Coordinates of C-alpha atoms and ligand atoms in Angstrom, one line a residue:
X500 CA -9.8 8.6 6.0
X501 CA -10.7 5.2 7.5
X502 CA -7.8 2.7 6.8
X503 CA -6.5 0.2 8.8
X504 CA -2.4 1.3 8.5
X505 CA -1.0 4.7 8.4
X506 CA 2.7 6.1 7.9
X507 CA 4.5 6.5 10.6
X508 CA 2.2 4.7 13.4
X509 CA 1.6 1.2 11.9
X510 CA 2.7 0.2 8.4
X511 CA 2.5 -3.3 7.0
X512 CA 3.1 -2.2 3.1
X513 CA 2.1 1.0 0.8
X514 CA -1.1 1.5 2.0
X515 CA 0.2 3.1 4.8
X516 CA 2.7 4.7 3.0
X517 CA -0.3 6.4 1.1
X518 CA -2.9 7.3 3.6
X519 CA 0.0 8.8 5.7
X520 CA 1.3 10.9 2.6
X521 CA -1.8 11.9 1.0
X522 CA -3.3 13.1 4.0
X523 CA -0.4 15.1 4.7
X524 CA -1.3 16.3 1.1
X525 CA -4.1 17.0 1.4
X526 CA -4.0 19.1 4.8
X527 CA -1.2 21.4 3.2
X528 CA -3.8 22.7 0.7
X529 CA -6.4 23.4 3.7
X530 CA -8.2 20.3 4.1
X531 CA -9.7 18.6 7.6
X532 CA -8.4 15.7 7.3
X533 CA -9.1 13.3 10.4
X534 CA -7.9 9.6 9.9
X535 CA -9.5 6.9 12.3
X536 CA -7.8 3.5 12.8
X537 CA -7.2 0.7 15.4
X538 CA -5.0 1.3 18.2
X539 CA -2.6 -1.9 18.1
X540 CA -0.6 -2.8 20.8
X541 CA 2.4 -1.2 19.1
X542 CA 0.3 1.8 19.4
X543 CA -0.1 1.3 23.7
X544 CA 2.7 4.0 24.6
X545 CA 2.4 5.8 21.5
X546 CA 3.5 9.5 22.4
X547 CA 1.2 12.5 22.0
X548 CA -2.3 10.6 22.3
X549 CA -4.6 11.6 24.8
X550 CA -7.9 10.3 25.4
X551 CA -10.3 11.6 23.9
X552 CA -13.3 12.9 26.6
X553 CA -14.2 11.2 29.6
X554 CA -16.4 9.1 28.3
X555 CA -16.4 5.5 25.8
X556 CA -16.9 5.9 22.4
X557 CA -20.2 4.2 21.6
X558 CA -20.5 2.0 18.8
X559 CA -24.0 0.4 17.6
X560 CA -23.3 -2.6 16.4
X561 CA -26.3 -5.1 15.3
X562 CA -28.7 -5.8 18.5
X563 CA -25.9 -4.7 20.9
X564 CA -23.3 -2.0 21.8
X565 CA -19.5 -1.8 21.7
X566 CA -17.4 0.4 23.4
X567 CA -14.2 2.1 22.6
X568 CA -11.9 4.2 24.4
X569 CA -11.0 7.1 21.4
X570 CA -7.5 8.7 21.6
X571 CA -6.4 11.6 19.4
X572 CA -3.0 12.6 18.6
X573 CA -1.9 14.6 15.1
X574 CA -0.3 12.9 12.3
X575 CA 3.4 13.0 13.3
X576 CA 4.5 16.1 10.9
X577 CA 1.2 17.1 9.6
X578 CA -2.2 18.9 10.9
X579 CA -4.3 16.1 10.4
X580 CA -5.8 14.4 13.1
X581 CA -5.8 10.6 14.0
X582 CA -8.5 9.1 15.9
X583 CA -7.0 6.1 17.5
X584 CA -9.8 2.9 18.4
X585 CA -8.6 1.0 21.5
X586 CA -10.7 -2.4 22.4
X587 CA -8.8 -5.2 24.0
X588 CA -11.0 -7.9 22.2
X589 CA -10.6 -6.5 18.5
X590 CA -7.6 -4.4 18.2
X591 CA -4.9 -5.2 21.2
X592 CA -2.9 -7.9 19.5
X593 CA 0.9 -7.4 17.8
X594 CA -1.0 -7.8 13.5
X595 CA -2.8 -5.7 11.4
X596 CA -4.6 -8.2 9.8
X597 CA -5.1 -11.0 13.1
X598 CA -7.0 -9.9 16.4
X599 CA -5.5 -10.5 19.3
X600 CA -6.6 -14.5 19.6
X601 CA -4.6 -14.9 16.3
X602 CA -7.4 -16.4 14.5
X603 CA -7.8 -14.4 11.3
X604 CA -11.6 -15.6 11.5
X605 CA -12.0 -12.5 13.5
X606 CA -11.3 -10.0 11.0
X607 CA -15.2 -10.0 9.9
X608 CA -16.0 -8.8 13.5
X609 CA -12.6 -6.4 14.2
X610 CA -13.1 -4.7 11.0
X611 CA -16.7 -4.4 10.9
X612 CA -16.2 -2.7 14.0
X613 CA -13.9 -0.2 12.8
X614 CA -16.1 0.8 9.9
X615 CA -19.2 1.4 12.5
X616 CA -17.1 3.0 15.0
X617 CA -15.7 5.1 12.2
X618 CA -19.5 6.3 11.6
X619 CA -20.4 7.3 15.0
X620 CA -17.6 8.6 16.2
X621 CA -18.8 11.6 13.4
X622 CA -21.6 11.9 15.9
X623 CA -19.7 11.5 18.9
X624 CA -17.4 14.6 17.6
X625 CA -20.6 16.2 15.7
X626 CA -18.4 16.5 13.1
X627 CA -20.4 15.6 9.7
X628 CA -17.3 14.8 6.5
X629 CA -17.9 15.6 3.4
X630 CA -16.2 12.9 2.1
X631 CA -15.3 9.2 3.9
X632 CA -12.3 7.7 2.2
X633 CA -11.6 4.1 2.7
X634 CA -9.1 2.3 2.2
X635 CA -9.0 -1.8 1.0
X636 CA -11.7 -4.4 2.2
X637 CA -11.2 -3.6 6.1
X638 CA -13.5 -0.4 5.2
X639 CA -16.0 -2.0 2.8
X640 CA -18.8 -2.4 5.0
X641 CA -18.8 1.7 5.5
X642 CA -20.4 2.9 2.4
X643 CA -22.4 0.1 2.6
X644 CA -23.8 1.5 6.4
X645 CA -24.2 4.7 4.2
X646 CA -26.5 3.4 2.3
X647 CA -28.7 1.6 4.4
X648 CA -28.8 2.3 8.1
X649 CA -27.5 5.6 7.8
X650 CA -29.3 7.1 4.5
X651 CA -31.6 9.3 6.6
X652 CA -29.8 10.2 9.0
X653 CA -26.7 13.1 8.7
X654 CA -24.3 10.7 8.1
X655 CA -25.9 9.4 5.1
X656 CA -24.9 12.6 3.0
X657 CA -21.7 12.2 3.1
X658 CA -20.3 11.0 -0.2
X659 CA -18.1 8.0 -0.1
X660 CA -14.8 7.0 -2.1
X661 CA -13.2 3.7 -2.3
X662 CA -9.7 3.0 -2.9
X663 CA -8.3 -0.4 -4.4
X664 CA -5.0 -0.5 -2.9
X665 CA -5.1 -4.6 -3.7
X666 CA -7.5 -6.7 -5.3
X667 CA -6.2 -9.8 -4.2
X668 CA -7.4 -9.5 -0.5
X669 CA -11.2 -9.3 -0.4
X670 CA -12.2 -10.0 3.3
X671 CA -14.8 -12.8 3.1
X672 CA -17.0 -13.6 6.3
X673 CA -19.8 -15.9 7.1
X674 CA -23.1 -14.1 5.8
X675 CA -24.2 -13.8 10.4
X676 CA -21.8 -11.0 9.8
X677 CA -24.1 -8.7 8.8
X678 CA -26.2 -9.7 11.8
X679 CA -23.3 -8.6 13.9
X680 CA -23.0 -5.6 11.9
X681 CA -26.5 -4.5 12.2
X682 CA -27.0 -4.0 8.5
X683 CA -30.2 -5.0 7.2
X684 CA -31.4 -8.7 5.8
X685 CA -31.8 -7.1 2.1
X686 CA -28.2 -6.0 1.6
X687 CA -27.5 -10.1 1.7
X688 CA -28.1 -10.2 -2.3
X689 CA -25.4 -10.6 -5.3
X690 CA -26.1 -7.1 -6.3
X691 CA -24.9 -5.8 -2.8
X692 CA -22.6 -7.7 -0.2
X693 CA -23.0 -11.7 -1.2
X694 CA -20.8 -13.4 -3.1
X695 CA -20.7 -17.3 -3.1
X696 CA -22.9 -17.6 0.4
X697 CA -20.5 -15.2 2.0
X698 CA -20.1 -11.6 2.6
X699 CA -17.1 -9.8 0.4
X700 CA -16.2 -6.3 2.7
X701 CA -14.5 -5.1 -0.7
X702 CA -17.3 -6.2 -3.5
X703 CA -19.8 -4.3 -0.9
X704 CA -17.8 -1.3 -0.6
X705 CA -17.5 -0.9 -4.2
X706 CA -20.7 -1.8 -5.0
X707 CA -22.0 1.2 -2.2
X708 CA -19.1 3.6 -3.0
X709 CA -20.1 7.2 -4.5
X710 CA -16.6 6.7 -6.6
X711 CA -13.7 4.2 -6.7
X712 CA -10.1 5.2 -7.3
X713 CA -7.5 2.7 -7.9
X714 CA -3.8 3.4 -7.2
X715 CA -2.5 3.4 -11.1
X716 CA -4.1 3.7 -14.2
X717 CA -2.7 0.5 -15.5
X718 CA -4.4 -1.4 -12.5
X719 CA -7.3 0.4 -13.4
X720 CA -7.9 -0.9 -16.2
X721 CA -6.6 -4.6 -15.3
X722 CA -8.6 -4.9 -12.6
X723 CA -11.7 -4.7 -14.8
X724 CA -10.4 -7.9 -16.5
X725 CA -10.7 -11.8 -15.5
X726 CA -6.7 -11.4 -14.6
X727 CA -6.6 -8.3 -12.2
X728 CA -10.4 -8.4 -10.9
X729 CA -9.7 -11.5 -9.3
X730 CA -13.7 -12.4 -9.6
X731 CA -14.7 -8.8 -9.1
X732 CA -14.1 -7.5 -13.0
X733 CA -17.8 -8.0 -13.7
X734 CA -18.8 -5.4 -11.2
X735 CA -15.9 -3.1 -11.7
X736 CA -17.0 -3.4 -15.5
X737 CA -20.4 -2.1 -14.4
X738 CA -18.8 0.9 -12.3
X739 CA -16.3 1.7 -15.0
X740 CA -17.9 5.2 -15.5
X741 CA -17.1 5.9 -11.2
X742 CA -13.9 4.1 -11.7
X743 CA -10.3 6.3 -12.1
X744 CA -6.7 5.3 -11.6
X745 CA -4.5 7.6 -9.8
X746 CA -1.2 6.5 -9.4
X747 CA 0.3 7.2 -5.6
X748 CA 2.8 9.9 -4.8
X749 CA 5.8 9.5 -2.9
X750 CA 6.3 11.6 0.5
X751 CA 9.4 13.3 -0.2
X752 CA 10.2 14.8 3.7
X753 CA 10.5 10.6 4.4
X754 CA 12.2 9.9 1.3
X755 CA 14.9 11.7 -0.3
X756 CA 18.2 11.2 -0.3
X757 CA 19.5 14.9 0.1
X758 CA 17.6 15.0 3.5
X759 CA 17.4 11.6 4.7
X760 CA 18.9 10.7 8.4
X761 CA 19.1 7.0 8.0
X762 CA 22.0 7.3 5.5
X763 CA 25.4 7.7 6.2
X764 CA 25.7 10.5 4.3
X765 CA 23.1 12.5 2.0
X766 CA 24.0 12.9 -1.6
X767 CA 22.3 14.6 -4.7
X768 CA 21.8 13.8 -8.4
X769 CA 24.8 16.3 -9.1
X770 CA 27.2 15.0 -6.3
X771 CA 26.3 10.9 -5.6
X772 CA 29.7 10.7 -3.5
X773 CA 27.4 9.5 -0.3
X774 CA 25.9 7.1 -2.2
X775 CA 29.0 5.7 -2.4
X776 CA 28.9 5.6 1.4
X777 CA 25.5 4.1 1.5
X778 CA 26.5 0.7 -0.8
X779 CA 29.6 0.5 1.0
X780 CA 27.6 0.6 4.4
X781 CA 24.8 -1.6 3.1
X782 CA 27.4 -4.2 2.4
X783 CA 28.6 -4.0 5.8
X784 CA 25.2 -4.3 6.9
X785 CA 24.5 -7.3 4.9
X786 CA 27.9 -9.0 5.4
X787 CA 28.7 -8.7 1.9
X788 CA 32.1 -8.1 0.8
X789 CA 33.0 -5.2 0.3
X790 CA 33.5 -4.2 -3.4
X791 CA 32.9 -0.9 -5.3
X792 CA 32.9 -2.2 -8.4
X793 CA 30.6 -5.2 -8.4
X794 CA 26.7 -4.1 -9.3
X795 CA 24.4 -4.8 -6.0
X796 CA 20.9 -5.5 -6.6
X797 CA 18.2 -5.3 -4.0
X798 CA 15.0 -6.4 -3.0
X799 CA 12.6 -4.4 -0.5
X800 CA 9.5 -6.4 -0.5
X801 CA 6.9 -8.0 1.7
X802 CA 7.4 -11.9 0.6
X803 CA 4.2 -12.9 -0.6
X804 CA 3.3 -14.8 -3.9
X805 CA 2.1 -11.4 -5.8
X806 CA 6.0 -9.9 -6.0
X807 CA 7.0 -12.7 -8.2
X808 CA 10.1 -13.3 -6.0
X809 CA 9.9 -17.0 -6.5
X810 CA 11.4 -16.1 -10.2
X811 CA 14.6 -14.8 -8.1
X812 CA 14.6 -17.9 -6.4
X813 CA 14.6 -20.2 -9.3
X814 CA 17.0 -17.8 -11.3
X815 CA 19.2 -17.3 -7.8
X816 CA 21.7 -20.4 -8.7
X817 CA 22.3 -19.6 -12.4
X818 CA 22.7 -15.5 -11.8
X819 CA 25.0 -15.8 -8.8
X820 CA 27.1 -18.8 -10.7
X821 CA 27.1 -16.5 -13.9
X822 CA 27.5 -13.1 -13.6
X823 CA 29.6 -11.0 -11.1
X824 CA 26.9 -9.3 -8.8
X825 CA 26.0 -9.1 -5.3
X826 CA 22.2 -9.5 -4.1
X827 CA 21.0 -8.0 -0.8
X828 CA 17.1 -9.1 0.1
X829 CA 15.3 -7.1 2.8
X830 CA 12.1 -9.1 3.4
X831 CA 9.6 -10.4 5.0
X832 CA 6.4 -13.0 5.0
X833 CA 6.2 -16.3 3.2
X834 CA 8.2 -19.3 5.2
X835 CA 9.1 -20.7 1.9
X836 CA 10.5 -17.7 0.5
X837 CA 12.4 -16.9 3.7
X838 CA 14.1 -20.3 3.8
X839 CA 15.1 -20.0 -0.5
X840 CA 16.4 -17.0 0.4
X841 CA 18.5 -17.9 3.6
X842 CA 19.8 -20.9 1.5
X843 CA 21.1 -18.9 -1.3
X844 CA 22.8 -16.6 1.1
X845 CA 24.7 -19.6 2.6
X846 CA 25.6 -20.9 -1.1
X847 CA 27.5 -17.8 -1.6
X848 CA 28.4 -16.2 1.3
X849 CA 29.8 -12.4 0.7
X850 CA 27.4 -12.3 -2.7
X851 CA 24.4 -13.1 -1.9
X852 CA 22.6 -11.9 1.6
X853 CA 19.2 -12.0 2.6
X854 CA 17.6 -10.0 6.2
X855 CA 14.4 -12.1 7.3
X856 CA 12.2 -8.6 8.9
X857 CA 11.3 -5.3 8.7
X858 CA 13.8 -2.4 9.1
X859 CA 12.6 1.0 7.5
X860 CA 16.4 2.2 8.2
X861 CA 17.4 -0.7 6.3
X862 CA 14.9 -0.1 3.3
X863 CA 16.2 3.9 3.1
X864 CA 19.8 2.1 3.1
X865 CA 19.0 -0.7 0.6
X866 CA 17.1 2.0 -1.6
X867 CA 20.2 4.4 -1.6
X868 CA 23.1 2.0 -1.1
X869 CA 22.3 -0.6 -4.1
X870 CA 23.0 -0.6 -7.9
X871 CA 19.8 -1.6 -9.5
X872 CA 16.1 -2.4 -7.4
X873 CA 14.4 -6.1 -8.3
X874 CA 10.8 -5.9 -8.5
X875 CA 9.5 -9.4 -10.9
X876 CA 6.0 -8.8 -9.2
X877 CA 2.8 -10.7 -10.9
X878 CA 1.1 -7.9 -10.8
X879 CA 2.0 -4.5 -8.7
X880 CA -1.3 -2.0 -8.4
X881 CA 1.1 0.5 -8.2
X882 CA 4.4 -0.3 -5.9
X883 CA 6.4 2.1 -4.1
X884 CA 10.0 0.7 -3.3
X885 CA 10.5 1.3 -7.2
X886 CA 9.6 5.2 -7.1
X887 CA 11.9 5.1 -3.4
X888 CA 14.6 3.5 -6.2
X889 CA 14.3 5.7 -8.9
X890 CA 14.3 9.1 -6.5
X891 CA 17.6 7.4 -4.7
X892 CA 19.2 6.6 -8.4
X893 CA 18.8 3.0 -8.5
X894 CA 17.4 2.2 -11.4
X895 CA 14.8 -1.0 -10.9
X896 CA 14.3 -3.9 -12.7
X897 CA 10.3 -4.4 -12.9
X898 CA 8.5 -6.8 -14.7
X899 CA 5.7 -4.4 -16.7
X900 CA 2.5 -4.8 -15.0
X901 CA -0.1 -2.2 -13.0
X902 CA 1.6 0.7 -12.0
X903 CA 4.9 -0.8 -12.8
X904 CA 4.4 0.1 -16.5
X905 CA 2.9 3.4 -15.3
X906 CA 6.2 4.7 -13.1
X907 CA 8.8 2.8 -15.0
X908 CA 10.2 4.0 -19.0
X909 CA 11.9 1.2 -20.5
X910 CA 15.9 1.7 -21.0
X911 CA 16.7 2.5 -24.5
X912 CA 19.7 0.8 -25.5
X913 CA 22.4 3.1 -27.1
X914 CA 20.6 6.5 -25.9
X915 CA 20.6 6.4 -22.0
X916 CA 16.8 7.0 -22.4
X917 CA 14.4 5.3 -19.5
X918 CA 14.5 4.8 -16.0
X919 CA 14.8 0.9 -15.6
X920 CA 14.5 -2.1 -16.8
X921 CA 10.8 -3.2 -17.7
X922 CA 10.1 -7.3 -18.8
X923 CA 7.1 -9.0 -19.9
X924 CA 6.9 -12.8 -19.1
X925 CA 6.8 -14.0 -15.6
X926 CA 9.5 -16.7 -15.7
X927 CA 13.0 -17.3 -14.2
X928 CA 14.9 -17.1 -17.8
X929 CA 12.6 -13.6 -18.8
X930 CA 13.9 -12.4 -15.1
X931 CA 17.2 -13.6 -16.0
X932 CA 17.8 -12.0 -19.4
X933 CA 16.8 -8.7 -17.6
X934 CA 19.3 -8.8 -14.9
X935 CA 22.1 -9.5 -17.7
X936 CA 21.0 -6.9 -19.6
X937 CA 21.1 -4.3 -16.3
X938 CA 24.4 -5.6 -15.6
X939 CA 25.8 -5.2 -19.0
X940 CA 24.7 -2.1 -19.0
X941 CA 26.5 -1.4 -15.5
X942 CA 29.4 -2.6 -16.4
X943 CA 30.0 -2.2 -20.3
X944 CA 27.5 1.3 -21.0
X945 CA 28.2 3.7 -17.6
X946 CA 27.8 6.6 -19.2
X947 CA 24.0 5.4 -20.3
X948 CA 23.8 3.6 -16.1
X949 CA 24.7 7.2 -15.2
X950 CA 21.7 8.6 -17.3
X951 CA 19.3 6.3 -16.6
X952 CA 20.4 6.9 -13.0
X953 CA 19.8 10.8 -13.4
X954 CA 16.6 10.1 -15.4
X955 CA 15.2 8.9 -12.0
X956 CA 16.4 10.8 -9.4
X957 CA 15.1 14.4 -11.5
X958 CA 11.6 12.3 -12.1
X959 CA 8.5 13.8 -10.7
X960 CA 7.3 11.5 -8.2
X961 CA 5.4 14.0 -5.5
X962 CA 2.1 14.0 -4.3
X963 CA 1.3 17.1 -6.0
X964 CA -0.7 16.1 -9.2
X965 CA -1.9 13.3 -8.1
X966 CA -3.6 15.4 -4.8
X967 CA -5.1 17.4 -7.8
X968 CA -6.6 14.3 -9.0
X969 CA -8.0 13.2 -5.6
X970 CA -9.3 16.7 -4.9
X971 CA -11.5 16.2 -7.9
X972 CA -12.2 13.0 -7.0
X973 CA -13.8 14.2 -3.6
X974 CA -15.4 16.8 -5.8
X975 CA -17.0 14.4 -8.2
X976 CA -17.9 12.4 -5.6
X977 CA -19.7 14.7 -3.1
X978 CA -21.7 15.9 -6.6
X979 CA -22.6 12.5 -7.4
X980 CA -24.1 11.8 -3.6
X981 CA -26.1 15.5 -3.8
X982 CA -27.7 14.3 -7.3
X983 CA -28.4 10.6 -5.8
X984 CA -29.9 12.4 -3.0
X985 CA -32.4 14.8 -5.1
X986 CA -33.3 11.8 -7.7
X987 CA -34.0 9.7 -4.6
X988 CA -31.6 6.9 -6.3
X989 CA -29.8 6.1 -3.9
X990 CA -30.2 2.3 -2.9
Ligands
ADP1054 P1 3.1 -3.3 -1.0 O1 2.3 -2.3 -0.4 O2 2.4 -4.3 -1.9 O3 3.9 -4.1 0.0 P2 4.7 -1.1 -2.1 O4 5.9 -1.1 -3.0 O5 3.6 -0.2 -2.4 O6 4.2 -2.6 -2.0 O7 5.1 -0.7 -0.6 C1 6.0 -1.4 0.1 C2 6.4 -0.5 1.3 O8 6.8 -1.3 2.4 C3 7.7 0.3 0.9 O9 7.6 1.5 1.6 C4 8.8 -0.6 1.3 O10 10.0 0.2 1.6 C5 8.2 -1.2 2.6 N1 8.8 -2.5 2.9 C6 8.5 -3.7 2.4 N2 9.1 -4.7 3.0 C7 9.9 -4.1 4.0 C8 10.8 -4.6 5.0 N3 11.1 -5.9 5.1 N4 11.4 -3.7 5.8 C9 11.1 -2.4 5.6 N5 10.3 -1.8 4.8 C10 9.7 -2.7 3.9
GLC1055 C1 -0.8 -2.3 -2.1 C2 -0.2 -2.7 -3.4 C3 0.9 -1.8 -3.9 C4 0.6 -0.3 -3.7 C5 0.2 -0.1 -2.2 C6 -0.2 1.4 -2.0 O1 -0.2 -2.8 -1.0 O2 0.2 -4.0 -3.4 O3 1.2 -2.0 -5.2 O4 1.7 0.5 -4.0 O5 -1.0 -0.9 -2.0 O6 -1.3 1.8 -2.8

């Protein structure tokens, strides 16, 4: 696994949640799985790593060498190992996605880095994969080493698979980046790494990728349209026959509420006494009054345009002003988001609350502690607060895109059937109707809230088929890089 997050040493959003969980997954049914990533500064003290050997990690970069200083520690709670990649220039800075200088600009040369050091740190450990999965564009230029600079040498056998975790991000550089890279002149072409005079890290690891895997089906097939492929459709329509959505697991030792330490007291579907406890201490967290009886609806969400929380925004005034309901917003990113959200908590103090940050105690509490989960996103490639939701019995209101649709059944009125609340049009009154139908349905039908409630929590949301799917996935994928190999096809 080469990904640039991982559950529980650096998370920014799901990605990590997955590569943390599926490796876990994948070690329990005998794999060797080894993940390499930076080592942020978060990661300086970080217990259990130890340097790995004496010496620097070399890493041959285009014209010159890098070093790195590699330490190796096991995934907290699994057997797989992590490889950690310290280098003051690229990696020693407080963001995932911004070196140390703060200038985004460098990503091109920080994450270049970690898909070459990725490759001979193999070498450095002689240890040959038979399989590199990457994650996102921060690992795009790796299969595309594969296929050029590394096709005759060991390395080059191994058989590559790519995972869209996001679409949206692409990682575009200026085209001297594959100068720095060392990869040759000829992968420059639309066919291969360019794309409008630049380089795109994600079209070239697609492009180079023995298979591509997508984290829903839904998103799978949106993402070979002009609305999901954001400019990439044409080429995913071209791999469509590499191409599989598999929708993400949830990691059930991290989230569940019968065994979960960040609650004030564990509860099951048959007893949901201490989730009682965990509204009544989330509104004491949040400074909301405290009231049994009035539905509270959450949001768990990094604040960026693609969670549609601007519809909340624009639908905040009306749904405060006409329904009785509390809000709680745990969140973080966009200024303008922050500041709609702050000034909707001080409209109505007690109802409406909003934490600017990132608290994974706080998410476990908001996922156990609320009534109903808001997730209006634009489009979702799979989301994971909702599955937290469901598995904590809070149903979520989602509007029914990616792997929304695929992890969400639509409420049947007058049955109790479903898990949530699913809505089509991304627009404050769509968002609107939505909540007053969940809230109607709290307050007026609890026997079918109770249902839709236990609908969720005995939902099968574990790892286990989906690690099925991935298994065969490596499978496929190692066959498809033998048979390029003995047709020579490879490009
Ligand atoms: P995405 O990866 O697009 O952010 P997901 O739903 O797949 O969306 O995953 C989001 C993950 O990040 C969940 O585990 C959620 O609990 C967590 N998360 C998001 N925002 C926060 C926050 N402010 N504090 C704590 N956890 C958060
Ligand atoms: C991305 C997507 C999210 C998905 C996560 C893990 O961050 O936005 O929908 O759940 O990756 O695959």
């Amino acid at each position: 696994m080469v990904a640039p997050e991982v559950v529980p040493l650096v998370k920014v959003g799901g990605l990590a949640d997955v590569v943390g969980a599926l490796s876990k997954s994948l070690c329990e049914r005998g794999h060797d799985v080894r993940i390499v990533l930076p080592k942020y500064a978060s990661l300086r003290g970080v217990e259990d790593a130890v340097p790995l050997g004496s010496s620097p990690l070399i890493v041959n970069l285009g014209g010159h060498e890098a070093y790195a200083q590699v330490w190796e520690m096991p995934l907290p709670g699994s057997k797989a190992k992590c490889y950690l990649l310290e280098h003051n220039f690229y990696f020693d800075g407080p963001e995932v996605y911004c070196g140390p200088t703060g200038n985004e600009a460098d990503n091109g040369q920080r994450f270049t880095f970690l898909a070459r050091a990725a490759i001979d740190l193999c070498y450095h450990l002689d240890w040959m994969p038979g399989v590199v999965h990457c994650h996102d564009w921060p690992t795009g230029l790796l299969p595309v080493y594969l296929n050029t600079t590394e096709i005759d040498r060991p390395m080059g056998r191994a058989a590559t698979v790519m995972t869209l975790h996001n679409m949206q991000h692409q990682g575009y550089f200026p085209r001297e980046t594959i100068h720095f890279a060392g990869l040759p002149e000829s992968t420059f072409r639309s066919d291969s790494i360019e794309a409008f005079g630049q380089i795109n890290m994600l079209k070239g690891g697609i492009y180079h990728s023995s298979k591509i895997t997508t984290v829903s089906p839904t998103y799978a097939q949106e993402i070979q349209g002009s609305g999901g492929g954001c400019g990439l459709q044409h080429l995913l329509q071209y791999r469509a026959a590499d191409l599989i959505g598999v929708i993400n697991g949830i990691d059930e030792t991290e989230w569940d509420p019968a065994h979960d330490p960040h609650l004030p007291r564990t509860y099951t579907a048959s007893d949901l006494t201490g989730k009682a406890a965990s509204k009544a201490a989330l509104q004491v967290a949040f400074g909301l009054n405290s009231d049994a009886s009035k539905p509270l609806f959450t949001v768990v969400s990094r604040l960026v345009d693609q969670k549609g929380l601007d519809l909340l925004v624009h639908a905040g005034d009306r749904l405060m002003q006409t329904m009785e309901i509390q809000v709680a917003v745990l969140g973080t990113g966009d200024p303008a988001l922050e500041s709609a959200f702050k000034a909707l908590a001080d409209r109505y103090p007690g109802r409406f609350a909003a934490y600017i940050g990132f608290d994974n105690q706080l998410a476990h509490l908001c996922a156990a502690g609320a009534d109903f989960l808001l997730m209006p996103s634009r489009f979702e490639p799979c989301g994971l607060s909702q599955m937290y939701a469901m598995k904590y019995g809070t149903p979520p209101i989602v509007r029914a895109t990616g792997g929304l649709v695929d992890s969400v059944e639509q409420y049947v009125e007058g049955t109790g059937m479903g898990t949530g609340f699913r809505f089509d049009a991304p627009t404050p009154q769509a968002f609107y109707d939505t909540i007053g139908w969940a809230c109607a349905t709290y307050y007026d039908r609890p026997k079918e809230y109770a249902q839709l409630q236990a609908n969720g929590m005995a939902a099968d949301f574990t790892w286990g088929q989906s690690a099925d799917t991935y298994e065969s996935v490596y499978a496929w994928a190692i066959k498809a890089r033998e048979a390029a190999f003995t047709a020579s096809k490879v490009q």
